[in-house]
PDB file of N, CA and C in Angstrom:
ATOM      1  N   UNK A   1      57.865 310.123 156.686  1.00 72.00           N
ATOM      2  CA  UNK A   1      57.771 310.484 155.289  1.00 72.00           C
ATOM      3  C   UNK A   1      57.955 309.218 154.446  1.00 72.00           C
ATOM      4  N   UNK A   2      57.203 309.535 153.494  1.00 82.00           N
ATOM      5  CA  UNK A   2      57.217 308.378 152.707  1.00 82.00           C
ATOM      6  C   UNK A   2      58.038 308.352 151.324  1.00 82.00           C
ATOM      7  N   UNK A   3      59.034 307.098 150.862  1.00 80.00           N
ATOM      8  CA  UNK A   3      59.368 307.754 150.195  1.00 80.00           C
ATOM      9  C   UNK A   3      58.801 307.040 148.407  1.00 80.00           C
ATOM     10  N   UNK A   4      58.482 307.973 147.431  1.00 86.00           N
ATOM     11  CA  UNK A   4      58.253 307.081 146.187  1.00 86.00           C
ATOM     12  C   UNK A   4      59.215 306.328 145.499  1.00 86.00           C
ATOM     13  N   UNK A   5      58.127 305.423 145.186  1.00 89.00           N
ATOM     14  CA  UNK A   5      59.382 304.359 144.825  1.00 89.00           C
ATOM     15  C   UNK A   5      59.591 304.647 143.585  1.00 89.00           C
ATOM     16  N   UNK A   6      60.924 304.042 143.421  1.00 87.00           N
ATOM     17  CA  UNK A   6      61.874 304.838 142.171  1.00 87.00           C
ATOM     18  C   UNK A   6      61.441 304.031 140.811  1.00 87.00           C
ATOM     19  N   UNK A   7      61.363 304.813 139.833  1.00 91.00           N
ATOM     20  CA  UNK A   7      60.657 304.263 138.238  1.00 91.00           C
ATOM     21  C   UNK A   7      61.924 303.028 138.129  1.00 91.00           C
ATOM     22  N   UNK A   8      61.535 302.632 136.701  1.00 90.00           N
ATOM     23  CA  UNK A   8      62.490 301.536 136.229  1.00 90.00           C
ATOM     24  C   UNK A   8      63.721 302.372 135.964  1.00 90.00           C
ATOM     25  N   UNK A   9      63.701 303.731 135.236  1.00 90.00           N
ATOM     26  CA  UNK A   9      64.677 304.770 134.440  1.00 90.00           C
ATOM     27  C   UNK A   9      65.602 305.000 135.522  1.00 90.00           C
ATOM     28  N   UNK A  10      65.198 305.305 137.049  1.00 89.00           N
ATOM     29  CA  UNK A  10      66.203 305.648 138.005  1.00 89.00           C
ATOM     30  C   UNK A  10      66.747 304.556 138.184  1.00 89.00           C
ATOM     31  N   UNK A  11      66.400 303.253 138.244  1.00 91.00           N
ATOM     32  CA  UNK A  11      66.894 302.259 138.767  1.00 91.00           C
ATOM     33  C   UNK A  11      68.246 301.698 137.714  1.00 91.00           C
ATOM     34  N   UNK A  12      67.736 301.837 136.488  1.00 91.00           N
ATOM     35  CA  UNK A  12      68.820 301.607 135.323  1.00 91.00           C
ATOM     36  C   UNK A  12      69.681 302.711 135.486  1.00 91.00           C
ATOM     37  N   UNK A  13      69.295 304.034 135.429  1.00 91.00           N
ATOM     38  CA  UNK A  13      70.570 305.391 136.164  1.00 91.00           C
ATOM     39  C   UNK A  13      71.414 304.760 136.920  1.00 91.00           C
ATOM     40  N   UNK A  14      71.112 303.892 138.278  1.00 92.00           N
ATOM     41  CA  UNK A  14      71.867 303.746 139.175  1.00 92.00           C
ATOM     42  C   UNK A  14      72.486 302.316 139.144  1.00 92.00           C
ATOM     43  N   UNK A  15      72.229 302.225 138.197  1.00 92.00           N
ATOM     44  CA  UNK A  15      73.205 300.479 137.673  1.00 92.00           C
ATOM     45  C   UNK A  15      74.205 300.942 136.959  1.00 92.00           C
ATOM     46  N   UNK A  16      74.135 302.488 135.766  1.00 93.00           N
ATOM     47  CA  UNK A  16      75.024 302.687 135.079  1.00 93.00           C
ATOM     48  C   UNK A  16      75.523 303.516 135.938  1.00 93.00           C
ATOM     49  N   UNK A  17      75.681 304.304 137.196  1.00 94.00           N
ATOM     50  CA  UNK A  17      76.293 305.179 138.063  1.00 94.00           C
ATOM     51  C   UNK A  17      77.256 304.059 139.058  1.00 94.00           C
ATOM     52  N   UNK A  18      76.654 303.150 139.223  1.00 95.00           N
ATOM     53  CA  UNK A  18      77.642 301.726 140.278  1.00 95.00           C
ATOM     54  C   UNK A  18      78.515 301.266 139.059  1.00 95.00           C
ATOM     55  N   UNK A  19      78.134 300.977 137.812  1.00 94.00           N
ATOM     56  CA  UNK A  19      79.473 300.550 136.742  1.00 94.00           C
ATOM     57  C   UNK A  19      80.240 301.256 136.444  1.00 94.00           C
ATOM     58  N   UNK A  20      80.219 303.191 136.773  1.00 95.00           N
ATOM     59  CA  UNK A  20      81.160 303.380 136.082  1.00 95.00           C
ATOM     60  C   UNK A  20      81.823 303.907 136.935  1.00 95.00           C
ATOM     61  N   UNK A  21      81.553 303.627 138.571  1.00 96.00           N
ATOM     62  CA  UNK A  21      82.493 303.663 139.522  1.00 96.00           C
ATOM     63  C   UNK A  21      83.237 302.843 139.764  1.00 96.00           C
ATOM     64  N   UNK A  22      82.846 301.744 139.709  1.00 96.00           N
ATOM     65  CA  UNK A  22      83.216 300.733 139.677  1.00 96.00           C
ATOM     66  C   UNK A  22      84.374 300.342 138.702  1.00 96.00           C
ATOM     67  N   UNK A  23      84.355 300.667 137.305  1.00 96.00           N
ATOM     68  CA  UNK A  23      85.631 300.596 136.931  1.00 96.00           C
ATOM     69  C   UNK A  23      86.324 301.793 136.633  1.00 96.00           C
ATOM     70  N   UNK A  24      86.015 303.067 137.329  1.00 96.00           N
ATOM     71  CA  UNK A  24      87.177 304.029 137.928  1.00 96.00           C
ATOM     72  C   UNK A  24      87.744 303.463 138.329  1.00 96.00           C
ATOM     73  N   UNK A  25      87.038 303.200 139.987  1.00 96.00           N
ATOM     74  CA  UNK A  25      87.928 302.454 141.032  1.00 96.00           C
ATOM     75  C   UNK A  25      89.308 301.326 140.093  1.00 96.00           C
ATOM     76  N   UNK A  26      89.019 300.419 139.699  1.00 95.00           N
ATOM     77  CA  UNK A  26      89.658 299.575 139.143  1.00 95.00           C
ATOM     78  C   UNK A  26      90.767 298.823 140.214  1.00 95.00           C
ATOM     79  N   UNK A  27      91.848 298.857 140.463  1.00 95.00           N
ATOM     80  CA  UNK A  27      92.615 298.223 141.551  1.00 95.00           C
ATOM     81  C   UNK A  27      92.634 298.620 143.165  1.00 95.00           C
ATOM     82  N   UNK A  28      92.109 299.413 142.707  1.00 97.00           N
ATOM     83  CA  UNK A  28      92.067 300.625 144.296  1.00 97.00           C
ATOM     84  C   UNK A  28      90.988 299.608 145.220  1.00 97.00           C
ATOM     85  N   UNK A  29      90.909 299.707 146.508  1.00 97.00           N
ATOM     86  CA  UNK A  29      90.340 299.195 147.538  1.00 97.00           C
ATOM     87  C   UNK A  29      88.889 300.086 147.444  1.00 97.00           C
ATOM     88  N   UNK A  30      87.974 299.294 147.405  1.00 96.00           N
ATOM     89  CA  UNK A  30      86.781 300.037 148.171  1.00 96.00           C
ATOM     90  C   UNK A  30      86.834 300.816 149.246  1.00 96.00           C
ATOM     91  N   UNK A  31      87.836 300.514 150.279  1.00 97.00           N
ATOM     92  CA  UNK A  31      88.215 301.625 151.647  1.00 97.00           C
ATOM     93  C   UNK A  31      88.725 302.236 151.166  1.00 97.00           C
ATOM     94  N   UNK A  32      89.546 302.704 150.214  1.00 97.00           N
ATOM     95  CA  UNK A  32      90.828 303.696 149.982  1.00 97.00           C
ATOM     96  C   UNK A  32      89.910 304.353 149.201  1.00 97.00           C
ATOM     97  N   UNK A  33      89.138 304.387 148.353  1.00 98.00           N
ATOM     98  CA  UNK A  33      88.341 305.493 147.501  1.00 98.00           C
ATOM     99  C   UNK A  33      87.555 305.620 148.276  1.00 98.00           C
ATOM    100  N   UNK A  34      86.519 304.986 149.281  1.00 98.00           N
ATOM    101  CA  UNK A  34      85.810 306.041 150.139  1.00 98.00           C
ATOM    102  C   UNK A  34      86.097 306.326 151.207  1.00 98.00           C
ATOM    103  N   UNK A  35      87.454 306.023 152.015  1.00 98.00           N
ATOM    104  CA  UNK A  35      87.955 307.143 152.670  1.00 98.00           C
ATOM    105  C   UNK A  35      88.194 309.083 151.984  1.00 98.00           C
ATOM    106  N   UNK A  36      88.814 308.199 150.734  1.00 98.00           N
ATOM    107  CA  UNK A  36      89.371 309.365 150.003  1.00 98.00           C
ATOM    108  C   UNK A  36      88.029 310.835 149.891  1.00 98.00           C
ATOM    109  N   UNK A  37      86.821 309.697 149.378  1.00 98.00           N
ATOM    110  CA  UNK A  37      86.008 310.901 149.078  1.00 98.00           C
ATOM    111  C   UNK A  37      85.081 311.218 150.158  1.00 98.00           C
ATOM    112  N   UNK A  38      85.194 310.556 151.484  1.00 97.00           N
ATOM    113  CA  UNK A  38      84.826 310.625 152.865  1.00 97.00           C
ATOM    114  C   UNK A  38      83.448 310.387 153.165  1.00 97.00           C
ATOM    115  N   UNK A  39      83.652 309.396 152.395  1.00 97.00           N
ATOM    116  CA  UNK A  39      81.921 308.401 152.755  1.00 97.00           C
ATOM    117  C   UNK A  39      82.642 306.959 152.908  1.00 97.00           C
ATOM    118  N   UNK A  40      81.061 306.302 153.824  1.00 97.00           N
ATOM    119  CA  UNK A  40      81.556 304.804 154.093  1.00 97.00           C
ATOM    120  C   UNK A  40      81.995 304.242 153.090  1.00 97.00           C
ATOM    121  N   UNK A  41      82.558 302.731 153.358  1.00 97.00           N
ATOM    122  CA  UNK A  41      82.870 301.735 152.592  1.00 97.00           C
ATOM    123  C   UNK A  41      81.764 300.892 151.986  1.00 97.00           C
ATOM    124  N   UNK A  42      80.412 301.458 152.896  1.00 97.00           N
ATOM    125  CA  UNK A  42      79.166 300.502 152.877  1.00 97.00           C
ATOM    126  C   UNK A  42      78.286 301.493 152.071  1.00 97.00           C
ATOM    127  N   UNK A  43      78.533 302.654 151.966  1.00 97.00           N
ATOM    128  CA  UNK A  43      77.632 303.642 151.066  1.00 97.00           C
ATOM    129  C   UNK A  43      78.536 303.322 149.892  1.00 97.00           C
ATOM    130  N   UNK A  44      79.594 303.035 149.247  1.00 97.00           N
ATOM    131  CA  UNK A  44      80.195 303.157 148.454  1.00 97.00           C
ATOM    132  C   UNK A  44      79.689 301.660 147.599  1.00 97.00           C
ATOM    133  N   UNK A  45      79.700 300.719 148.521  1.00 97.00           N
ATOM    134  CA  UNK A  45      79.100 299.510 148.006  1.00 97.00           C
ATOM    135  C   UNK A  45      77.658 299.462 147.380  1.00 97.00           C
ATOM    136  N   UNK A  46      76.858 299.780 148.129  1.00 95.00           N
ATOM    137  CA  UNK A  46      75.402 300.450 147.885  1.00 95.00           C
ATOM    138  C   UNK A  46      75.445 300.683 146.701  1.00 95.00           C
ATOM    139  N   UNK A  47      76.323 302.067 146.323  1.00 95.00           N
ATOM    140  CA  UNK A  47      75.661 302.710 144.950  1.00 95.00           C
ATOM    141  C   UNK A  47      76.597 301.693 144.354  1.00 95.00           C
ATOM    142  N   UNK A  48      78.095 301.148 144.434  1.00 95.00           N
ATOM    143  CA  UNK A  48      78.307 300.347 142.784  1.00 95.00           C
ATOM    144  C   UNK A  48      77.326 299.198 142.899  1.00 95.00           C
ATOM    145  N   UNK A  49      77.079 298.516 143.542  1.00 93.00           N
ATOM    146  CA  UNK A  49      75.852 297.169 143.504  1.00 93.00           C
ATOM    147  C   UNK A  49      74.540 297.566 143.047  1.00 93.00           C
ATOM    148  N   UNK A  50      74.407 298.779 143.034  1.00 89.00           N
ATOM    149  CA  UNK A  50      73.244 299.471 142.865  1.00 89.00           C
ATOM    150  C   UNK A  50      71.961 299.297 144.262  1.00 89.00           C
ATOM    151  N   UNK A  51      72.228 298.836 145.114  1.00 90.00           N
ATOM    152  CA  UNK A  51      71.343 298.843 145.857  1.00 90.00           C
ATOM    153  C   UNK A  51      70.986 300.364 146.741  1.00 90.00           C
ATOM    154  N   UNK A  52      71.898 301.438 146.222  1.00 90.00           N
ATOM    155  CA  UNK A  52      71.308 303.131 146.744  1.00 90.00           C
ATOM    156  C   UNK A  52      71.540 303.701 145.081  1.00 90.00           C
ATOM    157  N   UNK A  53      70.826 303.479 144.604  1.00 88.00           N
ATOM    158  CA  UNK A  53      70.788 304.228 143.052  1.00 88.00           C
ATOM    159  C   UNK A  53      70.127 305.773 142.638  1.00 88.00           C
ATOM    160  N   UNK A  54      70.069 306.568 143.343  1.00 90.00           N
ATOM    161  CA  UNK A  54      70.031 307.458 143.709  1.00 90.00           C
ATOM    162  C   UNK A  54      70.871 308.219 145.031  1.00 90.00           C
ATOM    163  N   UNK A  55      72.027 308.493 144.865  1.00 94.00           N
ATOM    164  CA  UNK A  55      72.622 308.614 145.974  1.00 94.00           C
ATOM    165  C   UNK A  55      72.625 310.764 146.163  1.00 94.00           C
ATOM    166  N   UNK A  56      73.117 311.403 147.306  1.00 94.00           N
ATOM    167  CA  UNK A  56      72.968 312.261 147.205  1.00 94.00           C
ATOM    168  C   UNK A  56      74.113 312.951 146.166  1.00 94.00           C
ATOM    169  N   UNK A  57      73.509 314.332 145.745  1.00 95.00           N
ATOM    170  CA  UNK A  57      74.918 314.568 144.866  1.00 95.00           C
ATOM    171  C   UNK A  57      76.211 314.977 145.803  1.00 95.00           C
ATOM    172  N   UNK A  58      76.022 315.263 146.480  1.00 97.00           N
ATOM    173  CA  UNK A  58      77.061 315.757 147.446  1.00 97.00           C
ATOM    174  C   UNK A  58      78.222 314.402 147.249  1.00 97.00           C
ATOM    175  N   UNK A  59      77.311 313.221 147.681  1.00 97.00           N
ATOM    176  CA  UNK A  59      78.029 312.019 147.555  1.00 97.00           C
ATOM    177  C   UNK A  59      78.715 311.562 146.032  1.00 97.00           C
ATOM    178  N   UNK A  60      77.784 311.413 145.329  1.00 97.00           N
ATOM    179  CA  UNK A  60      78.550 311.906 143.723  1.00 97.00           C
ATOM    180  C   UNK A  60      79.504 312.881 143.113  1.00 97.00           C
ATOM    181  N   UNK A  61      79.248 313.715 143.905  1.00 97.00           N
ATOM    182  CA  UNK A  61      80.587 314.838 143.676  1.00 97.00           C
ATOM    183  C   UNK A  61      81.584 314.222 144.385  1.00 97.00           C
ATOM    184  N   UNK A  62      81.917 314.095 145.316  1.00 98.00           N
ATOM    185  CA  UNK A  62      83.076 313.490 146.864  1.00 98.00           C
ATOM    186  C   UNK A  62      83.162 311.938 145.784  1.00 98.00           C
ATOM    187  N   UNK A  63      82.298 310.953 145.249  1.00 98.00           N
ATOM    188  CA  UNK A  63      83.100 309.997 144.580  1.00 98.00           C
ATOM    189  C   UNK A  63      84.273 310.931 143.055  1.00 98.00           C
ATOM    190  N   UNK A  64      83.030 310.847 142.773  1.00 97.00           N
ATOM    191  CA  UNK A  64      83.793 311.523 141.163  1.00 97.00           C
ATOM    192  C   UNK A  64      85.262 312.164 141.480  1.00 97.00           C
ATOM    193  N   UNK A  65      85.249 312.759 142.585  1.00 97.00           N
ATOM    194  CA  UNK A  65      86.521 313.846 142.641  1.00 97.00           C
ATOM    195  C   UNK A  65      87.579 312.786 143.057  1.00 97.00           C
ATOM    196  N   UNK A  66      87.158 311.986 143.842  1.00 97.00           N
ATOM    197  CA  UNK A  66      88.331 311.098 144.605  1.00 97.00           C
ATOM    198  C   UNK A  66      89.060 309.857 143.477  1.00 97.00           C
ATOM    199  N   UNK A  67      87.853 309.725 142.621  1.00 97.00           N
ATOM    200  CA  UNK A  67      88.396 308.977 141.028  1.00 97.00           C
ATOM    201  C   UNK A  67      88.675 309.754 139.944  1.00 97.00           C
ATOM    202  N   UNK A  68      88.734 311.081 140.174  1.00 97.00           N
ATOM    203  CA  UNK A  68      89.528 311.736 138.492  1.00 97.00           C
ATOM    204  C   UNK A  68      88.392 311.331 137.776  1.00 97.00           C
ATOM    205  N   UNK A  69      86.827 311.867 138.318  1.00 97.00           N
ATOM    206  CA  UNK A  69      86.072 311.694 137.161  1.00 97.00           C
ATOM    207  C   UNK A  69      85.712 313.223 137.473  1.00 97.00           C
ATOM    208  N   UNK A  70      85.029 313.847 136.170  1.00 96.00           N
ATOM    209  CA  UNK A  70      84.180 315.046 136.081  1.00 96.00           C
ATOM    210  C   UNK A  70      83.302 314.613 136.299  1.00 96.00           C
ATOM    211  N   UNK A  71      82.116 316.062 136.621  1.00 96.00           N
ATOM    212  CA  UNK A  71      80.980 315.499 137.082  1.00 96.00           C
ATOM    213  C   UNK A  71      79.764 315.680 135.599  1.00 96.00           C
ATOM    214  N   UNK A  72      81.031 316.129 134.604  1.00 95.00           N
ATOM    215  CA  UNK A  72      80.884 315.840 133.284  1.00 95.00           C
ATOM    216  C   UNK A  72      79.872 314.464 132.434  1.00 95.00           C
ATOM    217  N   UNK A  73      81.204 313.702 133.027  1.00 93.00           N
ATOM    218  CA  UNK A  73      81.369 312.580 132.737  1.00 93.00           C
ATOM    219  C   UNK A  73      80.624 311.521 133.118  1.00 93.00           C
ATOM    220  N   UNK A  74      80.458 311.897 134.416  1.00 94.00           N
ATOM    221  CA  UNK A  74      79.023 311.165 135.240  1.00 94.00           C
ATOM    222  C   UNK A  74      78.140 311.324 134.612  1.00 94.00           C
ATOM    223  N   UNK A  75      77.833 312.353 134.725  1.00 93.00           N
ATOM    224  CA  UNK A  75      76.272 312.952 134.142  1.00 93.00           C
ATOM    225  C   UNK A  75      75.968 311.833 132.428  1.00 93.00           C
ATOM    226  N   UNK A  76      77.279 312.216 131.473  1.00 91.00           N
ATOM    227  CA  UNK A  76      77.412 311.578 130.406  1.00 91.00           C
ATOM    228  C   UNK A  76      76.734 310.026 130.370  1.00 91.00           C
ATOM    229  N   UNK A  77      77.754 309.676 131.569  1.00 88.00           N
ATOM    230  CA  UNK A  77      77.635 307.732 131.315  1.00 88.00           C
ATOM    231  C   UNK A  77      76.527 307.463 131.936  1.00 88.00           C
ATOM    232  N   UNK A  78      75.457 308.396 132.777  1.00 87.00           N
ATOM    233  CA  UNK A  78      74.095 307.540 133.247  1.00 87.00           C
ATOM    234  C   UNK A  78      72.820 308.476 132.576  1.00 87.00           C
ATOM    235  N   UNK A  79      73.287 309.015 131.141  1.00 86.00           N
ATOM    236  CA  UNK A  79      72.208 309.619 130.436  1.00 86.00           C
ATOM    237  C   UNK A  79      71.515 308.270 129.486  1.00 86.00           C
ATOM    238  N   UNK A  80      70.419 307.884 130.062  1.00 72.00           N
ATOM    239  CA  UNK A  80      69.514 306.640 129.515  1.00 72.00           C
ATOM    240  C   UNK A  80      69.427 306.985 127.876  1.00 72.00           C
ATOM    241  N   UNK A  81      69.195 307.989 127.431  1.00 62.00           N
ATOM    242  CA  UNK A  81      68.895 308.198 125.948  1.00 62.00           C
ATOM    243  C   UNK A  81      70.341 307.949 125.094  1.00 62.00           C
ATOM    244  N   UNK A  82      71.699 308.811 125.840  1.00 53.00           N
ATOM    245  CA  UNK A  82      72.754 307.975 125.208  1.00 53.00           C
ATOM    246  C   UNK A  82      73.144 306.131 124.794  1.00 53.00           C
ATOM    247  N   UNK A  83      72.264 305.758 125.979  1.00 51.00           N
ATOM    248  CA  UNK A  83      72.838 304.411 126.233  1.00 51.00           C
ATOM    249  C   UNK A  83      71.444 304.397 125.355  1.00 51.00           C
ATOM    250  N   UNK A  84      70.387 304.402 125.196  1.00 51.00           N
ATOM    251  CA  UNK A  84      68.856 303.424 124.333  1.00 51.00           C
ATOM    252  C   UNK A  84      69.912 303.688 122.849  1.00 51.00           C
ATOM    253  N   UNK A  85      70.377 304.765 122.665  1.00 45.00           N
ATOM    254  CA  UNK A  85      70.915 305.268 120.980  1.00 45.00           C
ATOM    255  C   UNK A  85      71.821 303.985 120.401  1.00 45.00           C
ATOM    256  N   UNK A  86      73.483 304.067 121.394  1.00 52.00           N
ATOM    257  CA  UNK A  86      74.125 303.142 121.698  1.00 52.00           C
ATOM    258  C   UNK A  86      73.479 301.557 120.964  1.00 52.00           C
ATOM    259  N   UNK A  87      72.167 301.288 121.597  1.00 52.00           N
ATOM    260  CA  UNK A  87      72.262 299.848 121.876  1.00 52.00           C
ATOM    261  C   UNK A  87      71.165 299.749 120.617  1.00 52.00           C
ATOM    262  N   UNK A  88      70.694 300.884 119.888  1.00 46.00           N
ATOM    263  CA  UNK A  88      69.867 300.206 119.035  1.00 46.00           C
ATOM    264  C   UNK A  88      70.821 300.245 117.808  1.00 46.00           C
TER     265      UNK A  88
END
């Protein structure tokens, strides 16, 4: 199977989905939050570097929960039209 390659819009989604895990996390170990939400240390890297910017939600739920985020809140910080509003 093949898979399509992802627009520019997903790719910016998944830059603002790796930043705002990324400073959840904040002092915490990359192992200790994805033990916690029971994915690798190397899937966890992926999406904050953005190099899996589309990750499954399953996996987005299991982060969010293990950082005291809603899945509120997620949704919030990688809505592209909030952030175009924001910056103009």
């Amino acid at each position: 199977m093949v898979r399509t390659p992802l627009t520019p819009e997903e790719r910016e989604r998944g830059r603002f989905l790796g930043t705002l895990l990324r400073d959840a996390r904040g002092e915490r170990s990359m192992t200790e939050v994805a033990a916690a939400a029971g994915v690798s240390a190397e899937t966890l890297r992926k999406i904050e570097t953005g190099r899996a910017p589309t990750p499954a939600f399953f996996t987005i739920a299991a982060l969010a929960g293990a950082l005291g985020l809603s899945l509120d809140e997620v949704a919030a910080a990688c809505a592209l039209d909030e952030r175009s509003a924001a910056a103009a």
